[in-house]
PDB file of C-alpha atoms in Angstrom:
ATOM      1  CA  MET A   1      25.081 -20.577  19.780  1.00 55.00           C
ATOM      2  CA  ILE A   2      25.198 -17.430  22.143  1.00 59.00           C
ATOM      3  CA  ARG A   3      23.825 -14.851  20.116  1.00 68.00           C
ATOM      4  CA  PRO A   4      26.640 -11.913  20.123  1.00 72.00           C
ATOM      5  CA  LEU A   5      24.151  -9.727  22.538  1.00 68.00           C
ATOM      6  CA  ASN A   6      23.682 -12.392  24.558  1.00 69.00           C
ATOM      7  CA  LEU A   7      27.520 -12.779  24.678  1.00 75.00           C
ATOM      8  CA  LEU A   8      28.024  -9.051  24.998  1.00 81.00           C
ATOM      9  CA  TRP A   9      25.558  -8.436  28.681  1.00 78.00           C
ATOM     10  CA  LEU A  10      27.110 -12.067  29.941  1.00 77.00           C
ATOM     11  CA  VAL A  11      31.005 -10.662  29.052  1.00 82.00           C
ATOM     12  CA  LEU A  12      29.985  -7.123  31.322  1.00 86.00           C
ATOM     13  CA  GLY A  13      27.905  -8.825  33.829  1.00 83.00           C
ATOM     14  CA  ILE A  14      31.608 -11.354  35.219  1.00 84.00           C
ATOM     15  CA  ALA A  15      33.480  -8.146  35.280  1.00 86.00           C
ATOM     16  CA  ILE A  16      30.818  -6.166  37.180  1.00 88.00           C
ATOM     17  CA  LEU A  17      31.191  -9.563  38.959  1.00 88.00           C
ATOM     18  CA  ILE A  18      34.318  -9.262  39.153  1.00 89.00           C
ATOM     19  CA  ALA A  19      35.268  -6.421  40.013  1.00 89.00           C
ATOM     20  CA  LEU A  20      32.794  -5.874  42.709  1.00 89.00           C
ATOM     21  CA  PRO A  21      34.619  -6.335  45.716  1.00 88.00           C
ATOM     22  CA  HIS A  22      37.277  -3.897  44.631  1.00 85.00           C
ATOM     23  CA  LEU A  23      34.764  -1.285  44.514  1.00 87.00           C
ATOM     24  CA  VAL A  24      32.159  -1.872  47.752  1.00 85.00           C
ATOM     25  CA  THR A  25      35.071  -2.432  50.603  1.00 80.00           C
ATOM     26  CA  SER A  26      32.455  -2.840  53.280  1.00 84.00           C
ATOM     27  CA  SER A  27      32.362  -6.074  54.748  1.00 87.00           C
ATOM     28  CA  PHE A  28      28.460  -5.983  55.949  1.00 84.00           C
ATOM     29  CA  ALA A  29      27.385  -5.572  51.872  1.00 88.00           C
ATOM     30  CA  ILE A  30      31.159  -8.190  50.923  1.00 92.00           C
ATOM     31  CA  ASP A  31      28.902 -10.920  52.893  1.00 91.00           C
ATOM     32  CA  ILE A  32      25.927 -10.120  51.370  1.00 90.00           C
ATOM     33  CA  PHE A  33      27.466 -10.861  48.132  1.00 93.00           C
ATOM     34  CA  ILE A  34      28.527 -13.804  49.598  1.00 95.00           C
ATOM     35  CA  ARG A  35      25.087 -14.468  50.935  1.00 93.00           C
ATOM     36  CA  ILE A  36      23.434 -14.649  47.363  1.00 94.00           C
ATOM     37  CA  LEU A  37      26.025 -16.092  44.869  1.00 95.00           C
ATOM     38  CA  LEU A  38      26.022 -19.183  48.047  1.00 96.00           C
ATOM     39  CA  PHE A  39      22.614 -19.602  48.401  1.00 95.00           C
ATOM     40  CA  SER A  40      22.192 -18.975  44.195  1.00 95.00           C
ATOM     41  CA  PHE A  41      24.825 -21.979  43.497  1.00 97.00           C
ATOM     42  CA  ILE A  42      22.404 -23.521  46.242  1.00 96.00           C
ATOM     43  CA  GLY A  43      19.477 -22.595  44.425  1.00 95.00           C
ATOM     44  CA  VAL A  44      20.587 -24.029  40.946  1.00 96.00           C
ATOM     45  CA  ALA A  45      21.796 -27.895  42.563  1.00 96.00           C
ATOM     46  CA  TRP A  46      18.201 -27.960  43.235  1.00 96.00           C
ATOM     47  CA  ASN A  47      16.750 -26.817  40.166  1.00 95.00           C
ATOM     48  CA  LEU A  48      17.836 -29.553  37.902  1.00 94.00           C
ATOM     49  CA  MET A  49      15.894 -31.935  40.091  1.00 92.00           C
ATOM     50  CA  GLY A  50      13.163 -29.848  41.663  1.00 91.00           C
ATOM     51  CA  GLY A  51      13.085 -27.232  38.523  1.00 89.00           C
ATOM     52  CA  TYR A  52      13.958 -29.754  35.518  1.00 92.00           C
ATOM     53  CA  ALA A  53      12.415 -32.595  36.579  1.00 89.00           C
ATOM     54  CA  LYS A  54      10.189 -31.379  38.752  1.00 89.00           C
ATOM     55  CA  GLN A  55      10.916 -33.463  42.253  1.00 90.00           C
ATOM     56  CA  LEU A  56      10.330 -32.092  45.029  1.00 89.00           C
ATOM     57  CA  SER A  57      12.971 -32.164  47.043  1.00 90.00           C
ATOM     58  CA  LEU A  58      13.231 -30.852  50.199  1.00 91.00           C
ATOM     59  CA  GLY A  59      15.835 -32.934  51.934  1.00 92.00           C
ATOM     60  CA  HIS A  60      19.042 -31.131  49.776  1.00 94.00           C
ATOM     61  CA  ALA A  61      20.227 -30.165  53.655  1.00 95.00           C
ATOM     62  CA  ALA A  62      21.196 -33.958  54.018  1.00 95.00           C
ATOM     63  CA  TYR A  63      23.716 -33.760  51.191  1.00 97.00           C
ATOM     64  CA  PHE A  64      25.014 -30.018  51.826  1.00 97.00           C
ATOM     65  CA  GLY A  65      25.802 -31.203  55.448  1.00 96.00           C
ATOM     66  CA  LEU A  66      27.188 -34.820  54.291  1.00 96.00           C
ATOM     67  CA  GLY A  67      29.888 -32.497  52.605  1.00 96.00           C
ATOM     68  CA  ALA A  68      30.206 -29.891  55.059  1.00 96.00           C
ATOM     69  CA  TYR A  69      31.262 -33.493  57.346  1.00 96.00           C
ATOM     70  CA  THR A  70      32.957 -35.046  55.236  1.00 96.00           C
ATOM     71  CA  SER A  71      35.571 -31.921  54.600  1.00 96.00           C
ATOM     72  CA  THR A  72      35.816 -31.367  57.950  1.00 95.00           C
ATOM     73  CA  ILE A  73      36.183 -34.131  59.349  1.00 95.00           C
ATOM     74  CA  LEU A  74      39.279 -34.851  56.927  1.00 95.00           C
ATOM     75  CA  GLN A  75      40.713 -31.395  57.911  1.00 95.00           C
ATOM     76  CA  ILE A  76      40.758 -31.770  61.412  1.00 93.00           C
ATOM     77  CA  ASP A  77      41.289 -35.453  61.856  1.00 91.00           C
ATOM     78  CA  PHE A  78      43.494 -36.352  59.261  1.00 93.00           C
ATOM     79  CA  GLY A  79      45.386 -32.758  57.923  1.00 93.00           C
ATOM     80  CA  ILE A  80      43.586 -32.422  54.113  1.00 95.00           C
ATOM     81  CA  SER A  81      43.083 -29.531  52.436  1.00 95.00           C
ATOM     82  CA  PRO A  82      39.093 -28.552  52.229  1.00 96.00           C
ATOM     83  CA  TRP A  83      40.329 -28.263  48.951  1.00 97.00           C
ATOM     84  CA  ILE A  84      39.939 -31.999  48.335  1.00 97.00           C
ATOM     85  CA  GLY A  85      37.803 -32.171  51.276  1.00 96.00           C
ATOM     86  CA  MET A  86      35.390 -30.316  48.822  1.00 97.00           C
ATOM     87  CA  VAL A  87      35.497 -32.940  45.812  1.00 97.00           C
ATOM     88  CA  ALA A  88      35.909 -36.157  48.429  1.00 97.00           C
ATOM     89  CA  GLY A  89      32.452 -34.790  49.990  1.00 96.00           C
ATOM     90  CA  GLY A  90      30.706 -34.508  47.101  1.00 97.00           C
ATOM     91  CA  VAL A  91      31.260 -38.048  46.115  1.00 97.00           C
ATOM     92  CA  VAL A  92      29.970 -39.127  49.231  1.00 97.00           C
ATOM     93  CA  ALA A  93      26.621 -36.899  48.393  1.00 97.00           C
ATOM     94  CA  MET A  94      26.903 -38.777  45.226  1.00 96.00           C
ATOM     95  CA  LEU A  95      27.165 -42.018  46.675  1.00 96.00           C
ATOM     96  CA  ALA A  96      24.668 -41.399  49.846  1.00 96.00           C
ATOM     97  CA  SER A  97      22.080 -40.169  47.091  1.00 95.00           C
ATOM     98  CA  LEU A  98      21.526 -43.462  45.191  1.00 95.00           C
ATOM     99  CA  PRO A  99      20.082 -45.627  48.195  1.00 94.00           C
ATOM    100  CA  ILE A 100      18.456 -42.427  48.875  1.00 93.00           C
ATOM    101  CA  GLY A 101      17.106 -42.099  45.661  1.00 92.00           C
ATOM    102  CA  TRP A 102      15.983 -45.960  45.069  1.00 92.00           C
ATOM    103  CA  LEU A 103      13.956 -45.606  48.143  1.00 90.00           C
ATOM    104  CA  CYS A 104      12.216 -42.307  47.477  1.00 91.00           C
ATOM    105  CA  PHE A 105      11.935 -42.359  43.754  1.00 91.00           C
ATOM    106  CA  ARG A 106       9.194 -45.596  44.463  1.00 88.00           C
ATOM    107  CA  LEU A 107       7.136 -42.305  45.971  1.00 87.00           C
ATOM    108  CA  ARG A 108       5.624 -39.291  43.852  1.00 85.00           C
ATOM    109  CA  GLY A 109       4.214 -36.106  44.355  1.00 84.00           C
ATOM    110  CA  PRO A 110       3.970 -34.942  47.810  1.00 87.00           C
ATOM    111  CA  TYR A 111       5.170 -38.502  49.682  1.00 90.00           C
ATOM    112  CA  PHE A 112       8.307 -37.641  47.236  1.00 91.00           C
ATOM    113  CA  THR A 113       8.740 -34.634  49.836  1.00 90.00           C
ATOM    114  CA  ILE A 114       7.856 -35.881  52.430  1.00 92.00           C
ATOM    115  CA  ALA A 115      10.186 -38.498  52.476  1.00 93.00           C
ATOM    116  CA  THR A 116      13.278 -36.287  51.148  1.00 93.00           C
ATOM    117  CA  ILE A 117      12.690 -34.259  54.609  1.00 93.00           C
ATOM    118  CA  ALA A 118      11.957 -37.248  56.767  1.00 93.00           C
ATOM    119  CA  THR A 119      16.381 -38.696  54.629  1.00 93.00           C
ATOM    120  CA  ALA A 120      17.874 -35.494  56.283  1.00 93.00           C
ATOM    121  CA  GLN A 121      16.114 -35.252  59.579  1.00 93.00           C
ATOM    122  CA  ALA A 122      17.654 -38.825  60.134  1.00 93.00           C
ATOM    123  CA  LEU A 123      21.126 -37.798  59.269  1.00 93.00           C
ATOM    124  CA  MET A 124      20.846 -35.178  61.299  1.00 93.00           C
ATOM    125  CA  LEU A 125      19.558 -37.339  65.053  1.00 92.00           C
ATOM    126  CA  ILE A 126      22.672 -39.750  63.364  1.00 92.00           C
ATOM    127  CA  PHE A 127      25.030 -37.359  63.912  1.00 92.00           C
ATOM    128  CA  LEU A 128      23.520 -35.725  66.880  1.00 90.00           C
ATOM    129  CA  LYS A 129      24.555 -39.245  68.287  1.00 86.00           C
ATOM    130  CA  PHE A 130      27.784 -39.470  66.791  1.00 80.00           C
ATOM    131  CA  ARG A 131      29.816 -37.943  69.241  1.00 80.00           C
ATOM    132  CA  ASP A 132      33.110 -38.964  68.959  1.00 79.00           C
ATOM    133  CA  PHE A 133      33.253 -39.723  65.329  1.00 80.00           C
ATOM    134  CA  ALA A 134      31.674 -35.879  64.745  1.00 86.00           C
ATOM    135  CA  TRP A 135      31.002 -34.099  68.006  1.00 91.00           C
ATOM    136  CA  GLY A 136      27.672 -34.302  68.436  1.00 88.00           C
ATOM    137  CA  ALA A 137      25.207 -31.458  68.628  1.00 87.00           C
ATOM    138  CA  GLU A 138      27.374 -29.422  70.100  1.00 87.00           C
ATOM    139  CA  GLY A 139      29.766 -29.247  66.617  1.00 89.00           C
ATOM    140  CA  THR A 140      33.186 -28.057  67.002  1.00 92.00           C
ATOM    141  CA  THR A 141      35.065 -24.750  65.441  1.00 93.00           C
ATOM    142  CA  ILE A 142      37.692 -25.060  61.929  1.00 92.00           C
ATOM    143  CA  PRO A 143      41.398 -24.293  63.569  1.00 89.00           C
ATOM    144  CA  ASN A 144      41.923 -20.652  61.890  1.00 88.00           C
ATOM    145  CA  LEU A 145      44.773 -20.400  60.944  1.00 86.00           C
ATOM    146  CA  GLY A 146      45.514 -16.919  59.465  1.00 83.00           C
ATOM    147  CA  SER A 147      45.974 -16.629  55.651  1.00 86.00           C
ATOM    148  CA  ALA A 148      46.208 -20.265  54.216  1.00 91.00           C
ATOM    149  CA  PRO A 149      44.721 -20.186  50.774  1.00 92.00           C
ATOM    150  CA  LEU A 150      45.657 -23.746  50.479  1.00 94.00           C
ATOM    151  CA  MET A 151      43.730 -24.851  53.674  1.00 94.00           C
ATOM    152  CA  MET A 152      41.086 -22.014  52.026  1.00 94.00           C
ATOM    153  CA  GLN A 153      41.432 -19.816  55.081  1.00 93.00           C
ATOM    154  CA  PHE A 154      41.783 -15.758  53.766  1.00 92.00           C
ATOM    155  CA  GLU A 155      42.304 -12.601  55.710  1.00 85.00           C
ATOM    156  CA  GLY A 156      39.393 -10.683  53.535  1.00 85.00           C
ATOM    157  CA  LYS A 157      35.935 -11.908  52.554  1.00 90.00           C
ATOM    158  CA  ALA A 158      36.585 -10.951  48.952  1.00 91.00           C
ATOM    159  CA  ALA A 159      38.660 -14.520  48.828  1.00 93.00           C
ATOM    160  CA  TYR A 160      35.642 -16.129  50.090  1.00 95.00           C
ATOM    161  CA  TYR A 161      33.224 -13.784  47.217  1.00 95.00           C
ATOM    162  CA  TYR A 162      35.464 -15.272  44.386  1.00 95.00           C
ATOM    163  CA  VAL A 163      35.617 -18.792  45.632  1.00 96.00           C
ATOM    164  CA  VAL A 164      31.289 -19.175  45.608  1.00 96.00           C
ATOM    165  CA  LEU A 165      31.787 -16.871  42.416  1.00 95.00           C
ATOM    166  CA  GLY A 166      33.534 -20.288  40.858  1.00 95.00           C
ATOM    167  CA  LEU A 167      31.211 -22.134  42.242  1.00 96.00           C
ATOM    168  CA  LEU A 168      28.376 -20.445  40.928  1.00 96.00           C
ATOM    169  CA  VAL A 169      29.704 -20.151  37.608  1.00 95.00           C
ATOM    170  CA  LEU A 170      30.584 -24.027  37.789  1.00 96.00           C
ATOM    171  CA  GLY A 171      26.992 -24.724  38.230  1.00 96.00           C
ATOM    172  CA  LEU A 172      24.883 -22.818  35.785  1.00 95.00           C
ATOM    173  CA  THR A 173      28.233 -23.910  33.345  1.00 95.00           C
ATOM    174  CA  ILE A 174      26.804 -27.375  34.062  1.00 96.00           C
ATOM    175  CA  THR A 175      23.282 -26.746  34.341  1.00 96.00           C
ATOM    176  CA  TRP A 176      23.907 -24.671  30.318  1.00 94.00           C
ATOM    177  CA  LEU A 177      25.387 -28.118  29.276  1.00 95.00           C
ATOM    178  CA  ILE A 178      22.450 -30.389  30.458  1.00 95.00           C
ATOM    179  CA  GLU A 179      19.748 -28.330  29.440  1.00 92.00           C
ATOM    180  CA  ARG A 180      21.454 -28.311  26.044  1.00 91.00           C
ATOM    181  CA  SER A 181      22.040 -31.938  25.582  1.00 93.00           C
ATOM    182  CA  TRP A 182      19.757 -35.124  25.602  1.00 92.00           C
ATOM    183  CA  MET A 183      19.437 -35.621  29.209  1.00 93.00           C
ATOM    184  CA  GLY A 184      18.030 -31.555  29.128  1.00 92.00           C
ATOM    185  CA  TYR A 185      15.294 -33.054  27.366  1.00 93.00           C
ATOM    186  CA  TYR A 186      14.616 -35.905  29.126  1.00 94.00           C
ATOM    187  CA  LEU A 187      14.259 -34.314  31.862  1.00 93.00           C
ATOM    188  CA  VAL A 188      11.342 -31.487  31.101  1.00 91.00           C
ATOM    189  CA  ALA A 189       9.293 -34.834  30.134  1.00 93.00           C
ATOM    190  CA  ILE A 190       9.737 -36.455  32.993  1.00 92.00           C
ATOM    191  CA  GLY A 191       8.632 -33.479  34.882  1.00 89.00           C
ATOM    192  CA  GLU A 192       6.032 -32.798  32.042  1.00 89.00           C
ATOM    193  CA  ASP A 193       4.566 -36.324  32.798  1.00 89.00           C
ATOM    194  CA  GLU A 194       6.665 -39.237  33.487  1.00 90.00           C
ATOM    195  CA  ASP A 195       4.932 -41.921  33.078  1.00 90.00           C
ATOM    196  CA  ALA A 196       4.233 -40.677  29.024  1.00 92.00           C
ATOM    197  CA  ALA A 197       8.082 -40.165  28.883  1.00 92.00           C
ATOM    198  CA  GLU A 198       8.440 -43.901  29.617  1.00 91.00           C
ATOM    199  CA  ALA A 199       5.983 -44.596  26.969  1.00 91.00           C
ATOM    200  CA  ILE A 200       8.209 -43.479  24.265  1.00 89.00           C
ATOM    201  CA  GLY A 201      10.649 -45.298  25.716  1.00 89.00           C
ATOM    202  CA  VAL A 202      12.640 -42.669  28.081  1.00 90.00           C
ATOM    203  CA  ASN A 203      14.441 -44.693  30.860  1.00 92.00           C
ATOM    204  CA  ALA A 204      13.315 -42.465  33.769  1.00 91.00           C
ATOM    205  CA  PRO A 205      14.426 -44.062  37.084  1.00 91.00           C
ATOM    206  CA  LYS A 206      17.792 -44.280  35.540  1.00 93.00           C
ATOM    207  CA  ILE A 207      17.871 -40.094  33.932  1.00 94.00           C
ATOM    208  CA  LYS A 208      16.062 -39.264  37.479  1.00 94.00           C
ATOM    209  CA  ARG A 209      19.317 -40.915  39.361  1.00 94.00           C
ATOM    210  CA  ASP A 210      21.611 -39.545  37.586  1.00 95.00           C
ATOM    211  CA  ILE A 211      20.819 -35.590  38.032  1.00 96.00           C
ATOM    212  CA  TYR A 212      19.844 -36.554  41.396  1.00 96.00           C
ATOM    213  CA  MET A 213      24.090 -37.170  41.980  1.00 96.00           C
ATOM    214  CA  ILE A 214      24.428 -34.744  40.086  1.00 96.00           C
ATOM    215  CA  SER A 215      21.892 -32.446  42.140  1.00 96.00           C
ATOM    216  CA  SER A 216      23.943 -34.184  45.215  1.00 97.00           C
ATOM    217  CA  PHE A 217      27.663 -33.666  44.659  1.00 97.00           C
ATOM    218  CA  LEU A 218      27.231 -29.664  43.524  1.00 97.00           C
ATOM    219  CA  THR A 219      25.582 -29.345  46.703  1.00 97.00           C
ATOM    220  CA  ALA A 220      27.893 -30.708  49.028  1.00 97.00           C
ATOM    221  CA  LEU A 221      30.496 -28.724  47.357  1.00 97.00           C
ATOM    222  CA  ALA A 222      28.406 -25.938  48.893  1.00 97.00           C
ATOM    223  CA  GLY A 223      28.653 -27.747  52.144  1.00 96.00           C
ATOM    224  CA  THR A 224      31.885 -27.583  52.603  1.00 96.00           C
ATOM    225  CA  PHE A 225      32.080 -24.158  51.849  1.00 97.00           C
ATOM    226  CA  TYR A 226      29.456 -23.015  54.155  1.00 97.00           C
ATOM    227  CA  THR A 227      31.425 -24.678  57.220  1.00 95.00           C
ATOM    228  CA  GLN A 228      34.600 -22.846  55.770  1.00 95.00           C
ATOM    229  CA  TYR A 229      33.258 -20.108  56.013  1.00 95.00           C
ATOM    230  CA  ILE A 230      31.491 -19.331  59.489  1.00 94.00           C
ATOM    231  CA  TYR A 231      34.275 -21.810  61.015  1.00 93.00           C
ATOM    232  CA  PHE A 232      31.904 -23.760  62.963  1.00 94.00           C
ATOM    233  CA  ILE A 233      29.983 -27.049  62.027  1.00 94.00           C
ATOM    234  CA  ASP A 234      27.287 -28.435  63.868  1.00 93.00           C
ATOM    235  CA  PRO A 235      24.064 -30.718  63.311  1.00 93.00           C
ATOM    236  CA  ALA A 236      21.856 -27.854  63.462  1.00 92.00           C
ATOM    237  CA  THR A 237      23.775 -25.686  60.320  1.00 92.00           C
ATOM    238  CA  ALA A 238      25.473 -28.489  58.954  1.00 94.00           C
ATOM    239  CA  PHE A 239      21.280 -30.127  57.946  1.00 95.00           C
ATOM    240  CA  SER A 240      18.972 -27.363  59.147  1.00 92.00           C
ATOM    241  CA  PHE A 241      16.051 -27.207  57.208  1.00 91.00           C
ATOM    242  CA  SER A 242      16.107 -23.939  55.914  1.00 89.00           C
ATOM    243  CA  ILE A 243      18.757 -24.631  53.406  1.00 93.00           C
ATOM    244  CA  SER A 244      16.506 -26.790  51.347  1.00 92.00           C
ATOM    245  CA  ILE A 245      13.182 -24.444  51.694  1.00 89.00           C
ATOM    246  CA  GLU A 246      15.974 -21.646  50.532  1.00 89.00           C
ATOM    247  CA  ALA A 247      16.531 -23.874  47.651  1.00 91.00           C
ATOM    248  CA  ALA A 248      13.388 -24.512  47.121  1.00 90.00           C
ATOM    249  CA  LEU A 249      11.893 -21.256  47.693  1.00 87.00           C
ATOM    250  CA  VAL A 250      14.767 -18.824  45.339  1.00 90.00           C
ATOM    251  CA  SER A 251      14.151 -21.216  42.469  1.00 89.00           C
ATOM    252  CA  ILE A 252      10.200 -21.348  42.645  1.00 87.00           C
ATOM    253  CA  VAL A 253      10.227 -17.063  42.702  1.00 86.00           C
ATOM    254  CA  GLY A 254      12.866 -16.931  39.899  1.00 87.00           C
ATOM    255  CA  GLY A 255      11.528 -19.360  37.915  1.00 86.00           C
ATOM    256  CA  ILE A 256      12.033 -23.652  37.760  1.00 88.00           C
ATOM    257  CA  GLY A 257      13.607 -25.229  35.296  1.00 89.00           C
ATOM    258  CA  THR A 258      15.381 -21.763  33.974  1.00 90.00           C
ATOM    259  CA  LEU A 259      18.983 -21.304  34.108  1.00 90.00           C
ATOM    260  CA  TRP A 260      18.876 -17.952  35.912  1.00 91.00           C
ATOM    261  CA  GLY A 261      16.004 -18.008  37.950  1.00 90.00           C
ATOM    262  CA  PRO A 262      17.924 -19.290  40.783  1.00 93.00           C
ATOM    263  CA  VAL A 263      20.013 -16.376  40.822  1.00 93.00           C
ATOM    264  CA  ILE A 264      17.387 -13.848  40.300  1.00 91.00           C
ATOM    265  CA  GLY A 265      15.159 -15.768  43.123  1.00 89.00           C
ATOM    266  CA  THR A 266      18.250 -15.562  45.535  1.00 92.00           C
ATOM    267  CA  VAL A 267      19.185 -11.574  44.181  1.00 91.00           C
ATOM    268  CA  LEU A 268      15.421 -11.083  45.188  1.00 86.00           C
ATOM    269  CA  LEU A 269      14.936 -12.660  48.477  1.00 85.00           C
ATOM    270  CA  GLU A 270      18.338 -12.339  50.331  1.00 85.00           C
ATOM    271  CA  THR A 271      18.572  -8.747  49.369  1.00 83.00           C
ATOM    272  CA  THR A 272      15.327  -7.870  50.540  1.00 80.00           C
ATOM    273  CA  SER A 273      16.185 -10.334  53.420  1.00 78.00           C
ATOM    274  CA  ALA A 274      19.287  -8.524  54.718  1.00 76.00           C
ATOM    275  CA  LEU A 275      18.598  -5.345  54.478  1.00 74.00           C
ATOM    276  CA  LEU A 276      15.149  -5.659  56.225  1.00 72.00           C
ATOM    277  CA  GLN A 277      16.673  -8.154  59.059  1.00 71.00           C
ATOM    278  CA  SER A 278      19.277  -4.788  59.302  1.00 70.00           C
ATOM    279  CA  TRP A 279      16.911  -2.015  59.046  1.00 68.00           C
ATOM    280  CA  LEU A 280      13.675  -2.906  61.020  1.00 63.00           C
ATOM    281  CA  GLY A 281      15.267  -6.757  62.796  1.00 58.00           C
ATOM    282  CA  GLY A 282      15.462  -4.931  66.012  1.00 56.00           C
ATOM    283  CA  ARG A 283      11.995  -3.948  65.944  1.00 63.00           C
ATOM    284  CA  VAL A 284      10.390  -5.736  63.768  1.00 60.00           C
ATOM    285  CA  GLY A 285      11.330  -9.704  64.975  1.00 60.00           C
ATOM    286  CA  GLY A 286      11.139 -11.776  61.954  1.00 63.00           C
ATOM    287  CA  ILE A 287      10.227  -9.479  59.238  1.00 66.00           C
ATOM    288  CA  GLN A 288      11.586 -10.847  57.069  1.00 65.00           C
ATOM    289  CA  LEU A 289       9.923 -14.298  57.585  1.00 68.00           C
ATOM    290  CA  THR A 290       7.061 -12.021  56.743  1.00 75.00           C
ATOM    291  CA  ILE A 291       8.043 -10.809  53.227  1.00 72.00           C
ATOM    292  CA  TYR A 292       9.595 -14.161  52.280  1.00 67.00           C
ATOM    293  CA  SER A 293       5.796 -15.320  52.778  1.00 73.00           C
ATOM    294  CA  LEU A 294       3.868 -12.289  50.761  1.00 77.00           C
ATOM    295  CA  ILE A 295       6.911 -13.042  47.865  1.00 72.00           C
ATOM    296  CA  LEU A 296       5.859 -16.936  47.895  1.00 70.00           C
ATOM    297  CA  MET A 297       1.987 -16.010  48.048  1.00 74.00           C
ATOM    298  CA  ALA A 298       2.003 -13.636  45.602  1.00 73.00           C
ATOM    299  CA  VAL A 299       4.414 -15.477  42.876  1.00 71.00           C
ATOM    300  CA  ILE A 300       2.210 -19.336  43.297  1.00 67.00           C
ATOM    301  CA  LEU A 301      -0.766 -17.386  42.883  1.00 67.00           C
ATOM    302  CA  TRP A 302      -0.461 -14.883  40.168  1.00 63.00           C
ATOM    303  CA  ARG A 303       2.519 -16.090  38.670  1.00 58.00           C
ATOM    304  CA  PRO A 304       3.434 -19.822  38.942  1.00 57.00           C
ATOM    305  CA  THR A 305       5.928 -19.448  36.827  1.00 62.00           C
ATOM    306  CA  GLY A 306       8.455 -17.403  38.384  1.00 67.00           C
ATOM    307  CA  LEU A 307       9.659 -13.806  37.785  1.00 67.00           C
ATOM    308  CA  ILE A 308      11.358 -14.889  34.402  1.00 71.00           C
ATOM    309  CA  GLY A 309       8.375 -16.386  33.593  1.00 66.00           C
ATOM    310  CA  PHE A 310       6.415 -12.726  33.869  1.00 63.00           C
ATOM    311  CA  ALA A 311       9.486 -11.139  31.821  1.00 65.00           C
ATOM    312  CA  THR A 312       8.666 -13.729  29.084  1.00 66.00           C
ATOM    313  CA  ASP A 313       4.848 -13.300  29.157  1.00 65.00           C
ATOM    314  CA  MET A 314       5.767  -9.816  29.200  1.00 65.00           C
ATOM    315  CA  TYR A 315       8.022  -9.693  26.336  1.00 60.00           C
ATOM    316  CA  ARG A 316       5.591 -12.051  24.263  1.00 67.00           C
ATOM    317  CA  ARG A 317       2.813  -9.552  24.170  1.00 68.00           C
ATOM    318  CA  TYR A 318       4.740  -6.986  23.430  1.00 61.00           C
ATOM    319  CA  VAL A 319       5.980  -8.496  19.799  1.00 63.00           C
ATOM    320  CA  ARG A 320       2.081  -9.304  19.261  1.00 66.00           C
ATOM    321  CA  ARG A 321       1.535  -5.772  19.984  1.00 70.00           C
ATOM    322  CA  GLN A 322       3.651  -5.642  17.363  1.00 67.00           C
ATOM    323  CA  PRO A 323       2.806  -4.148  13.558  1.00 65.00           C
ATOM    324  CA  ALA A 324       3.459  -6.616  11.057  1.00 54.00           C
ATOM    325  CA  ARG A 325       6.753  -5.679   9.443  1.00 53.00           C
ATOM    326  CA  ALA A 326       5.630  -5.181   4.956  1.00 46.00           C
TER     327      ALA A 326
END
């Protein structure tokens, strides 16, 4: 049950997000908002696997790329709408996660992480070789149809903003439902101690497989959207290692295993990166990467539970200092 005050804040936040493209007319600002929403969504998808179950995957770019290529191939070769291709890409990513998960889940800790990285890089190399099927290293541009909402193409950026906002709402809703279900409790148990969870009857392989499928499906949706937004696709972009890093980074900074952690982490990192790149990018190369590194080191060293963990600790200390009521 959502408390009335929390519900009020939620409704107010949604109203602000809906009105934002009409209040801000700068194309650059709207582009930043779209990036914030997109990487929040990718972070939410990653958080299901890397946050709640604490399976540190750095290979989610594999599913981002599979979603992007599936929808693009269906659109260019068969004229199928990206709205349909988006769902098809999600299904392809889910099916791909079964053999990938079967192999990677045999490993734990850093070995699992390395295996997921290798999977994404292997897929990128495969698509580099498929020149006839997937345009090879050169990639391809998405045909610009002008205003064609049924083909996920719009004249202004505001429409793209609302699409990715809808994706984020979808991801948060799924996470909220899982968090409060038996699967959510099993995921937390697996994340804390997988052997102990199995000892009390939790089917860890099945739970990890199922959450991996959900996480990969959502990540693939983001791949389709991003390709339609930039009107271009190639293996280096679709399977970029930076996507996997960004998904993990925003969740870690915001607070892994929490509903709003990826969103808070993305707002901090993406806003900082965009502003620094705009102000100092031409004079100080790589400044945003330096700030990224400093923020990550600070969080890991002093607040490994992320910004939400920090806020929770401060609230608990405040409550403890309050005098007991008679």
